Coordinates of C-alpha atoms in Angstrom, one line a residue:
X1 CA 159.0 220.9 -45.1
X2 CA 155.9 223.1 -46.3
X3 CA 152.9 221.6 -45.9
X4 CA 152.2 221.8 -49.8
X5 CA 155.8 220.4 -51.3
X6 CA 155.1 217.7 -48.7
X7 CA 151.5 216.9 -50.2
X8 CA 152.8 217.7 -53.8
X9 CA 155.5 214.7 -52.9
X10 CA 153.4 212.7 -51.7
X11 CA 151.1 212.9 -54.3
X12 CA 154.0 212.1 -56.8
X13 CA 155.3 208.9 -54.5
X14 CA 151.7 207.8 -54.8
X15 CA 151.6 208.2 -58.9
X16 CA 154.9 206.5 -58.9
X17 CA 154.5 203.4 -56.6
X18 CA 151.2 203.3 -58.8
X19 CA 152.4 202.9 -62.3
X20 CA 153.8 199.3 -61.5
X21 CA 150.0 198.2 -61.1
X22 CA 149.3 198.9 -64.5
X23 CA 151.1 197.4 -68.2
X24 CA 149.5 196.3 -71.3
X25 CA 149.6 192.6 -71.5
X26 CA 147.2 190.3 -73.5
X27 CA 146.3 186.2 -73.1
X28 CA 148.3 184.0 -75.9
X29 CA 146.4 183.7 -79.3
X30 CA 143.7 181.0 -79.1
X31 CA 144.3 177.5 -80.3
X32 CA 142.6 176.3 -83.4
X33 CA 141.1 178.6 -86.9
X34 CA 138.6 181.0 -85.7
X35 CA 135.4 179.6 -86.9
X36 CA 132.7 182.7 -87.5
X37 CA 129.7 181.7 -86.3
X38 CA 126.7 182.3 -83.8
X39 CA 125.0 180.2 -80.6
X40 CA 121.8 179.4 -79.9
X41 CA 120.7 179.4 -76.2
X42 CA 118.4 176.7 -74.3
X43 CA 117.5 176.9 -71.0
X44 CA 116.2 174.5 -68.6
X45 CA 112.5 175.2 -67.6
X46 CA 113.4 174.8 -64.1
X47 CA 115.8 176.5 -61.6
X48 CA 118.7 173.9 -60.5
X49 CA 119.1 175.4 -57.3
X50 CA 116.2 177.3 -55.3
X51 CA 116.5 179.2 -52.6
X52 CA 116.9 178.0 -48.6
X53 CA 113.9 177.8 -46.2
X54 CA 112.4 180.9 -44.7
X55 CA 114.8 182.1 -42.1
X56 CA 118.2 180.6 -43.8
X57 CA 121.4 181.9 -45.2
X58 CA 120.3 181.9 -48.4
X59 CA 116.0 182.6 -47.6
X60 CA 115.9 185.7 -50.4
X61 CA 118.4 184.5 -53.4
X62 CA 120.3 182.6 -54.7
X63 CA 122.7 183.8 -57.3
X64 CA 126.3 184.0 -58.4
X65 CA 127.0 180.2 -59.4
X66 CA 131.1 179.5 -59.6
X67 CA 131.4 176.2 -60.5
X68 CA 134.4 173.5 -60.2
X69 CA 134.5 169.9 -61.4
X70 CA 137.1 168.0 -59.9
X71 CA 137.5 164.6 -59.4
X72 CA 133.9 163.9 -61.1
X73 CA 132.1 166.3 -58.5
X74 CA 131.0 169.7 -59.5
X75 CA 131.3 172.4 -56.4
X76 CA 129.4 174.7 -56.8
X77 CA 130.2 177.8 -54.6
X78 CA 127.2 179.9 -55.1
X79 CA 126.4 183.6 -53.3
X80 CA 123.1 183.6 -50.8
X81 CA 121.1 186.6 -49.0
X82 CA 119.1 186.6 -45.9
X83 CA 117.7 189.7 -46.7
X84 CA 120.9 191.7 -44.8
X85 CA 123.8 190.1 -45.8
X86 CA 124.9 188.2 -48.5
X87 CA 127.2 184.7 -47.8
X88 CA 129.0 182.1 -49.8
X89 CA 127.3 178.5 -49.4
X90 CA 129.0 175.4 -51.5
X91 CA 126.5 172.9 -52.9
X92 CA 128.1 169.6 -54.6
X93 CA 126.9 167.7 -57.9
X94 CA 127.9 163.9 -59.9
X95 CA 126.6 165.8 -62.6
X96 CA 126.1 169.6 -62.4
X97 CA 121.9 169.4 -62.4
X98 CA 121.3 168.0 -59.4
X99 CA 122.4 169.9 -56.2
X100 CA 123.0 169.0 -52.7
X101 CA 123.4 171.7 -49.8
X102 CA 126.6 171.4 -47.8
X103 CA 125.9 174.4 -45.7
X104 CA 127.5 178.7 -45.5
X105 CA 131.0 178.6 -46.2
X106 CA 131.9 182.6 -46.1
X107 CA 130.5 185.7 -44.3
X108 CA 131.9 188.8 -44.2
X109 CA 133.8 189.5 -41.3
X110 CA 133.1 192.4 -39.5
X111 CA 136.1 193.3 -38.0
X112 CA 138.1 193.8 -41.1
X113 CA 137.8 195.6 -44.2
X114 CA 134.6 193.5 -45.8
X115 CA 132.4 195.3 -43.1
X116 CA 128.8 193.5 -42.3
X117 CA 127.2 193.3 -46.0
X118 CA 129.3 191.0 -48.7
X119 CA 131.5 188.2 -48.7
X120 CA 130.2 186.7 -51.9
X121 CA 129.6 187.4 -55.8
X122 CA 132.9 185.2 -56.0
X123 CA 135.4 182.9 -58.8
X124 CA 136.4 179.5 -57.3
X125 CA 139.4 178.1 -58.5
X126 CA 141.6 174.5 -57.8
X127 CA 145.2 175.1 -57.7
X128 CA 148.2 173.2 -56.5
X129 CA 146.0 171.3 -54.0
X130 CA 144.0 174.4 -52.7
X131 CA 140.7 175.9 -53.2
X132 CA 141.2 179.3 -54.3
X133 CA 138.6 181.8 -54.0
X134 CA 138.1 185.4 -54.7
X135 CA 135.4 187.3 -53.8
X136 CA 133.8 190.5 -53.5
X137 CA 133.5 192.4 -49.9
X138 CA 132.8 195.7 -48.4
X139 CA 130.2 198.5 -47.5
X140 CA 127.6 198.5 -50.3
X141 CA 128.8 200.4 -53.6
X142 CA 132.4 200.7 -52.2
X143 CA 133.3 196.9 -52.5
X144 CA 136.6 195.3 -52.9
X145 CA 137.8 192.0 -53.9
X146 CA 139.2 189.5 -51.3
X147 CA 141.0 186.0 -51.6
X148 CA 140.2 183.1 -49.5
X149 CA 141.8 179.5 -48.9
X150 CA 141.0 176.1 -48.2
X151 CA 142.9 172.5 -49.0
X152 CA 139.6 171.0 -47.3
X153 CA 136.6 173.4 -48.0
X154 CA 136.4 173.2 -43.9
X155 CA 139.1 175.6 -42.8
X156 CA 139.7 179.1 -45.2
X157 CA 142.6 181.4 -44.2
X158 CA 141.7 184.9 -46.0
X159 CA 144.2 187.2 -47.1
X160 CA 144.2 190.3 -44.4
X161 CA 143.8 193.5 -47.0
X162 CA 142.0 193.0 -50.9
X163 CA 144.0 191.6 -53.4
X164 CA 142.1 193.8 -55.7
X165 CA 141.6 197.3 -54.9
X166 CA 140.4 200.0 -56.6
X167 CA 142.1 202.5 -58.6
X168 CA 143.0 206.1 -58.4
X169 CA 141.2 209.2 -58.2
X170 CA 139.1 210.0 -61.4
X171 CA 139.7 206.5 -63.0
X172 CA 137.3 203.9 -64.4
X173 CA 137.4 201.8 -61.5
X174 CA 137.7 204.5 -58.2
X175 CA 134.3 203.9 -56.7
X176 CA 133.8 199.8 -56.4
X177 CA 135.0 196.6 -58.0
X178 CA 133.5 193.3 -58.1
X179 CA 131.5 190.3 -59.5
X180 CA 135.8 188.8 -60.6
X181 CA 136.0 185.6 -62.8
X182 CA 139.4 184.2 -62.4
X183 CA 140.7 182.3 -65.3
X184 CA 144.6 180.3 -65.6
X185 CA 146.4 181.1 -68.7
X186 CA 150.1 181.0 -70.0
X187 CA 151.4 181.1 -66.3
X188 CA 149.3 183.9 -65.2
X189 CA 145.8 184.1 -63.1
X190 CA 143.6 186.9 -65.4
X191 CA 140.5 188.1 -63.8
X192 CA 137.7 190.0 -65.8
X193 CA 136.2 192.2 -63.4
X194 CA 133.4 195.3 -63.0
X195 CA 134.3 198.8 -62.3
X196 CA 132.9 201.6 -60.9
X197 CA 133.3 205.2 -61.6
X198 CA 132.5 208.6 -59.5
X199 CA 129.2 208.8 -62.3
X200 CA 128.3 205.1 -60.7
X201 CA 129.1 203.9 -64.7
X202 CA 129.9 199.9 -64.3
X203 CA 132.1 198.9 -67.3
X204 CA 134.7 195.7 -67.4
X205 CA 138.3 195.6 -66.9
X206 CA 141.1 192.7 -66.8
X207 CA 144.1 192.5 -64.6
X208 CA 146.4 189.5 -64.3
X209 CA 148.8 188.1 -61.4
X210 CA 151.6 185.2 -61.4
X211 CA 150.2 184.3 -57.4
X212 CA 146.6 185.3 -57.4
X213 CA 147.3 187.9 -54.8
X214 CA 149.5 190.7 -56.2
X215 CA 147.5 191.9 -59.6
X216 CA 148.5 194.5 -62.2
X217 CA 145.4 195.8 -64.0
X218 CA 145.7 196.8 -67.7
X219 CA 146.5 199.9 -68.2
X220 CA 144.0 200.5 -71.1
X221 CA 140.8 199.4 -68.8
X222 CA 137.8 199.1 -70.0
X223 CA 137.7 196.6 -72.3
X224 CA 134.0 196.4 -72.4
X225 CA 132.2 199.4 -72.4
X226 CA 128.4 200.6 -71.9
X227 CA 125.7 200.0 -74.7
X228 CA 124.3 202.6 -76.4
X229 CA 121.3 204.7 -74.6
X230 CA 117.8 202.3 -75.8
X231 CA 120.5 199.1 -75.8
X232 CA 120.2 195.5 -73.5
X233 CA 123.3 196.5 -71.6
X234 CA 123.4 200.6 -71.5
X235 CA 122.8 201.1 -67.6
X236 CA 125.8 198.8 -66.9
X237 CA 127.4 195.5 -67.1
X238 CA 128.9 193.2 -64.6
X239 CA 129.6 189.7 -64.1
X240 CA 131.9 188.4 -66.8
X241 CA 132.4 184.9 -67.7
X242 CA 135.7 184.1 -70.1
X243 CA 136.0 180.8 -72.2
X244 CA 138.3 179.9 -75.0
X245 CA 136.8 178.2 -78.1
X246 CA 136.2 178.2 -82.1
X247 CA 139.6 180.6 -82.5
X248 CA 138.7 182.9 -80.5
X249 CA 138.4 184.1 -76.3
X250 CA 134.5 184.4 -75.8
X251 CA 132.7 186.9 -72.6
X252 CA 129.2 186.1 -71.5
X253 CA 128.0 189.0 -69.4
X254 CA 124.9 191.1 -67.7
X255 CA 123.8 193.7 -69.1
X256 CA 121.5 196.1 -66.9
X257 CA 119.2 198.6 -68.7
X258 CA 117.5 201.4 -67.5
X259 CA 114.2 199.4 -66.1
X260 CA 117.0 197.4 -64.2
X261 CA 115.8 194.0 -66.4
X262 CA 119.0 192.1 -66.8
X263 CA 120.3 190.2 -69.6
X264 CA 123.2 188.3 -70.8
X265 CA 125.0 189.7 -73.5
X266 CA 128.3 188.3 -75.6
X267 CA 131.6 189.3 -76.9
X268 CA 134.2 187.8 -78.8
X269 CA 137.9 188.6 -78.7
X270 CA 141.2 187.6 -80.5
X271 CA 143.6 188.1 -77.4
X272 CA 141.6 188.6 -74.3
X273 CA 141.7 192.2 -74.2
X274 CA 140.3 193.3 -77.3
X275 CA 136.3 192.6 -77.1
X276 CA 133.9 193.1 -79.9
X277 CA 130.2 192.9 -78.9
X278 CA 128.1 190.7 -80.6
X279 CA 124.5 192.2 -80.5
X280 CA 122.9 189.2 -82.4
X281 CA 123.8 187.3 -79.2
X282 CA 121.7 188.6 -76.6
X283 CA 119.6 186.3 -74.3
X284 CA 116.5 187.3 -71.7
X285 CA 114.8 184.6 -69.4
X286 CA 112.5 182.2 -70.9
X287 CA 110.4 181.4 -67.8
X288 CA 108.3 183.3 -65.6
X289 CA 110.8 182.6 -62.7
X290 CA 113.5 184.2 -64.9
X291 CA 111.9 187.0 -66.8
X292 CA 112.8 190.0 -65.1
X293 CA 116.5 188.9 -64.7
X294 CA 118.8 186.9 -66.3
X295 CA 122.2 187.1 -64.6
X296 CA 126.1 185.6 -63.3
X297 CA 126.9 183.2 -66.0
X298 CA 129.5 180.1 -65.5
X299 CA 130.2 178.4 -67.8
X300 CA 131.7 175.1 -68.9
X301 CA 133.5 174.1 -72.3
X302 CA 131.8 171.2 -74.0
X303 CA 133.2 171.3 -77.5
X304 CA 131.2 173.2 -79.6
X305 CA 128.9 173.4 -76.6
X306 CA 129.4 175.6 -73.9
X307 CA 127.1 174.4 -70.7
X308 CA 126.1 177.5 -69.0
X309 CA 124.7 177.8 -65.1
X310 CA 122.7 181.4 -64.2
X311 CA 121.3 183.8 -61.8
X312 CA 117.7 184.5 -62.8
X313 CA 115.0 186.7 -60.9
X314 CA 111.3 187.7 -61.7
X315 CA 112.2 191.5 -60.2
X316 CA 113.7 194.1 -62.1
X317 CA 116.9 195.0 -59.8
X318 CA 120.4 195.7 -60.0
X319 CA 121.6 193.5 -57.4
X320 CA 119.0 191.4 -54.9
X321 CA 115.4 190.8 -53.6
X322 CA 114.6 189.4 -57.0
X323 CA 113.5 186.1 -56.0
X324 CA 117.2 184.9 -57.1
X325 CA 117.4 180.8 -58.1
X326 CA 120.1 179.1 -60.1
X327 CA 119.2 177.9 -63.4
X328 CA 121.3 175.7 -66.5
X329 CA 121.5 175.7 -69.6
X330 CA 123.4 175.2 -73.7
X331 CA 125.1 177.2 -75.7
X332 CA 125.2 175.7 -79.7
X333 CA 127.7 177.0 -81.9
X334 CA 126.8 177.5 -85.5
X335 CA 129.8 177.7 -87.5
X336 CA 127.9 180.1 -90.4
X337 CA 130.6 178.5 -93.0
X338 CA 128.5 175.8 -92.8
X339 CA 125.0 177.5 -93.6
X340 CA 126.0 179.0 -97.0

């Protein structure tokens, strides 16, 4: 066979085996009337969880909170640097404020695909009596995102290749993925995710999965795009956090802008998919340990208040050496109904 029918096949088995990665799907319509309405933001003045001593795990920053509460614990599986390489630790809470150290959980393995740098940045779920967690591995600005396992936070098997790679050539997604927040819905597992094109542009996407491990993105990724040039979030976004509440699917994000001061920025959505900024709601640190960044929301649904844990940093930079601590804080709906 010529070599260029062979690589014109080729090319076309690839587009083909492709195509079942990608369907438009959306979550079920939220319960309840949507309620319009705004929150108000209050932070704590203090960080809930500083960095390690000199020389640790976690000695630089700490960042990237993915929080459980089971069984009236709160595990918090949080992302650390040493200055090299960046780790997942697990710290444990009775009440989510005050934090106890249980020591590095992950490292990226150098022998495999995650190379020597990331093995963090992750979503921590409880399913079916395991610890599931997905993270984000792989040389700097070419990361992929990995699934680990535990039934005893002790012993994690990891999954051999990424469960999430990234897409093909000239899509929105072909450089680096990461920074995943893994939600259960309707049957399925849908992670909200960052992209990263050739032009280094870092947008949002969605994909869902029946067993966490084989995922099919939507096929009309982004759904969040950049800000416009002079906005909070128009040097990129990342780190997504989904919630359901008030009628509606609500996104809690960073937004980077081009002094590489971070913010969080919301969205609201009637299906999952479809997002509509909401540039009234945009939040910057409130203390000088956060000013410069504010970063990696979690979040947990409270009613009508929506308790949020945070990455914050007094450096302007896209992704560490900030002086990285974990703070806390509330989100207040408003219905606005209510104020006329």
């Amino acid at each position: 066979m010529p070599d260029a029918l062979r690589a014109g096949l080729a090319a076309v088995l690839l587009l083909a085996s492709g195509c079942g990665n990608y369907r438009e799907f959306a979550l079920s319509p939220p319960a309840g009337k949507p309620r319009q309405g705004r929150f108000s933001f209050k932070q704590e003045a203090l960080p809930v969880l500083e960095r390690g001593p000199a020389g640790s795990w976690d000695s630089v920053d700490v960042l990237n909170p993915s929080i459980v509460h089971h069984i009236n614990q709160y595990f918090n599986f949080y992302s650390g640097f040493d200055g090299k390489t960046w780790h997942t630790g697990l710290a444990i809470s009775p009440d989510g404020a005050g934090w106890l150290r249980r020591g590095k959980l992950l490292s990226p393995d150098p022998n495999s695909w995650e190379s020597g740098y990331m093995a963090a940045n992750g979503a921590a779920l409880r399913h079916e009596g395991e610890w599931l967690y997905w993270y984000q591995a792989g040389p700097r600005n070419a990361n992929r995102i990995g699934l680990a396992r535990s039934r005893d936070l002790t012993s994690w098997t990891r999954e051999v290749q990424p469960v999430l790679p990234a897409g093909p050539r000239g899509s929105w997604d072909e450089v680096s993925i990461g920074d995943p927040y893994v939600l259960r819905r309707d049957g399925f597992f849908f992670m909200y995710y960052l992209g990263m094109d050739r032009a280094r542009r870092q947008r949002l996407g969605v994909a869902r999965s029946t067993d966490g491990v084989r995922w099919t993105k939507l096929r009309s990724n982004p759904v969040l795009e950049l800000g416009e040039p002079g906005e909070f979030d128009d040097n990129g976004l990342g780190e997504p956090a989904v919630w359901e509440s008030n009628g509606f699917y609500w996104m809690i994000y960073t937004g980077r802008d081009r002094s590489e001061t971070r913010r969080l920025g919301m969205a609201q959505s009637p299906d999952g998919v479809r997002w509509t900024k909401r540039r009234d709601l945009v939040f910057s640190g409130e203390a000088p340990w956060n000013q410069s960044v504010l970063c990696d929301p979690e979040v947990e649904v409270l009613g009508d208040r929506i308790r949020v844990w945070f990455g914050g940093g007094n450096r302007p930079s896209p992704d560490e050496n900030l002086s990285g601590a974990i703070g806390a804080g509330m989100l207040r709906f408003q219905d606005v109904s209510l104020t006329k």
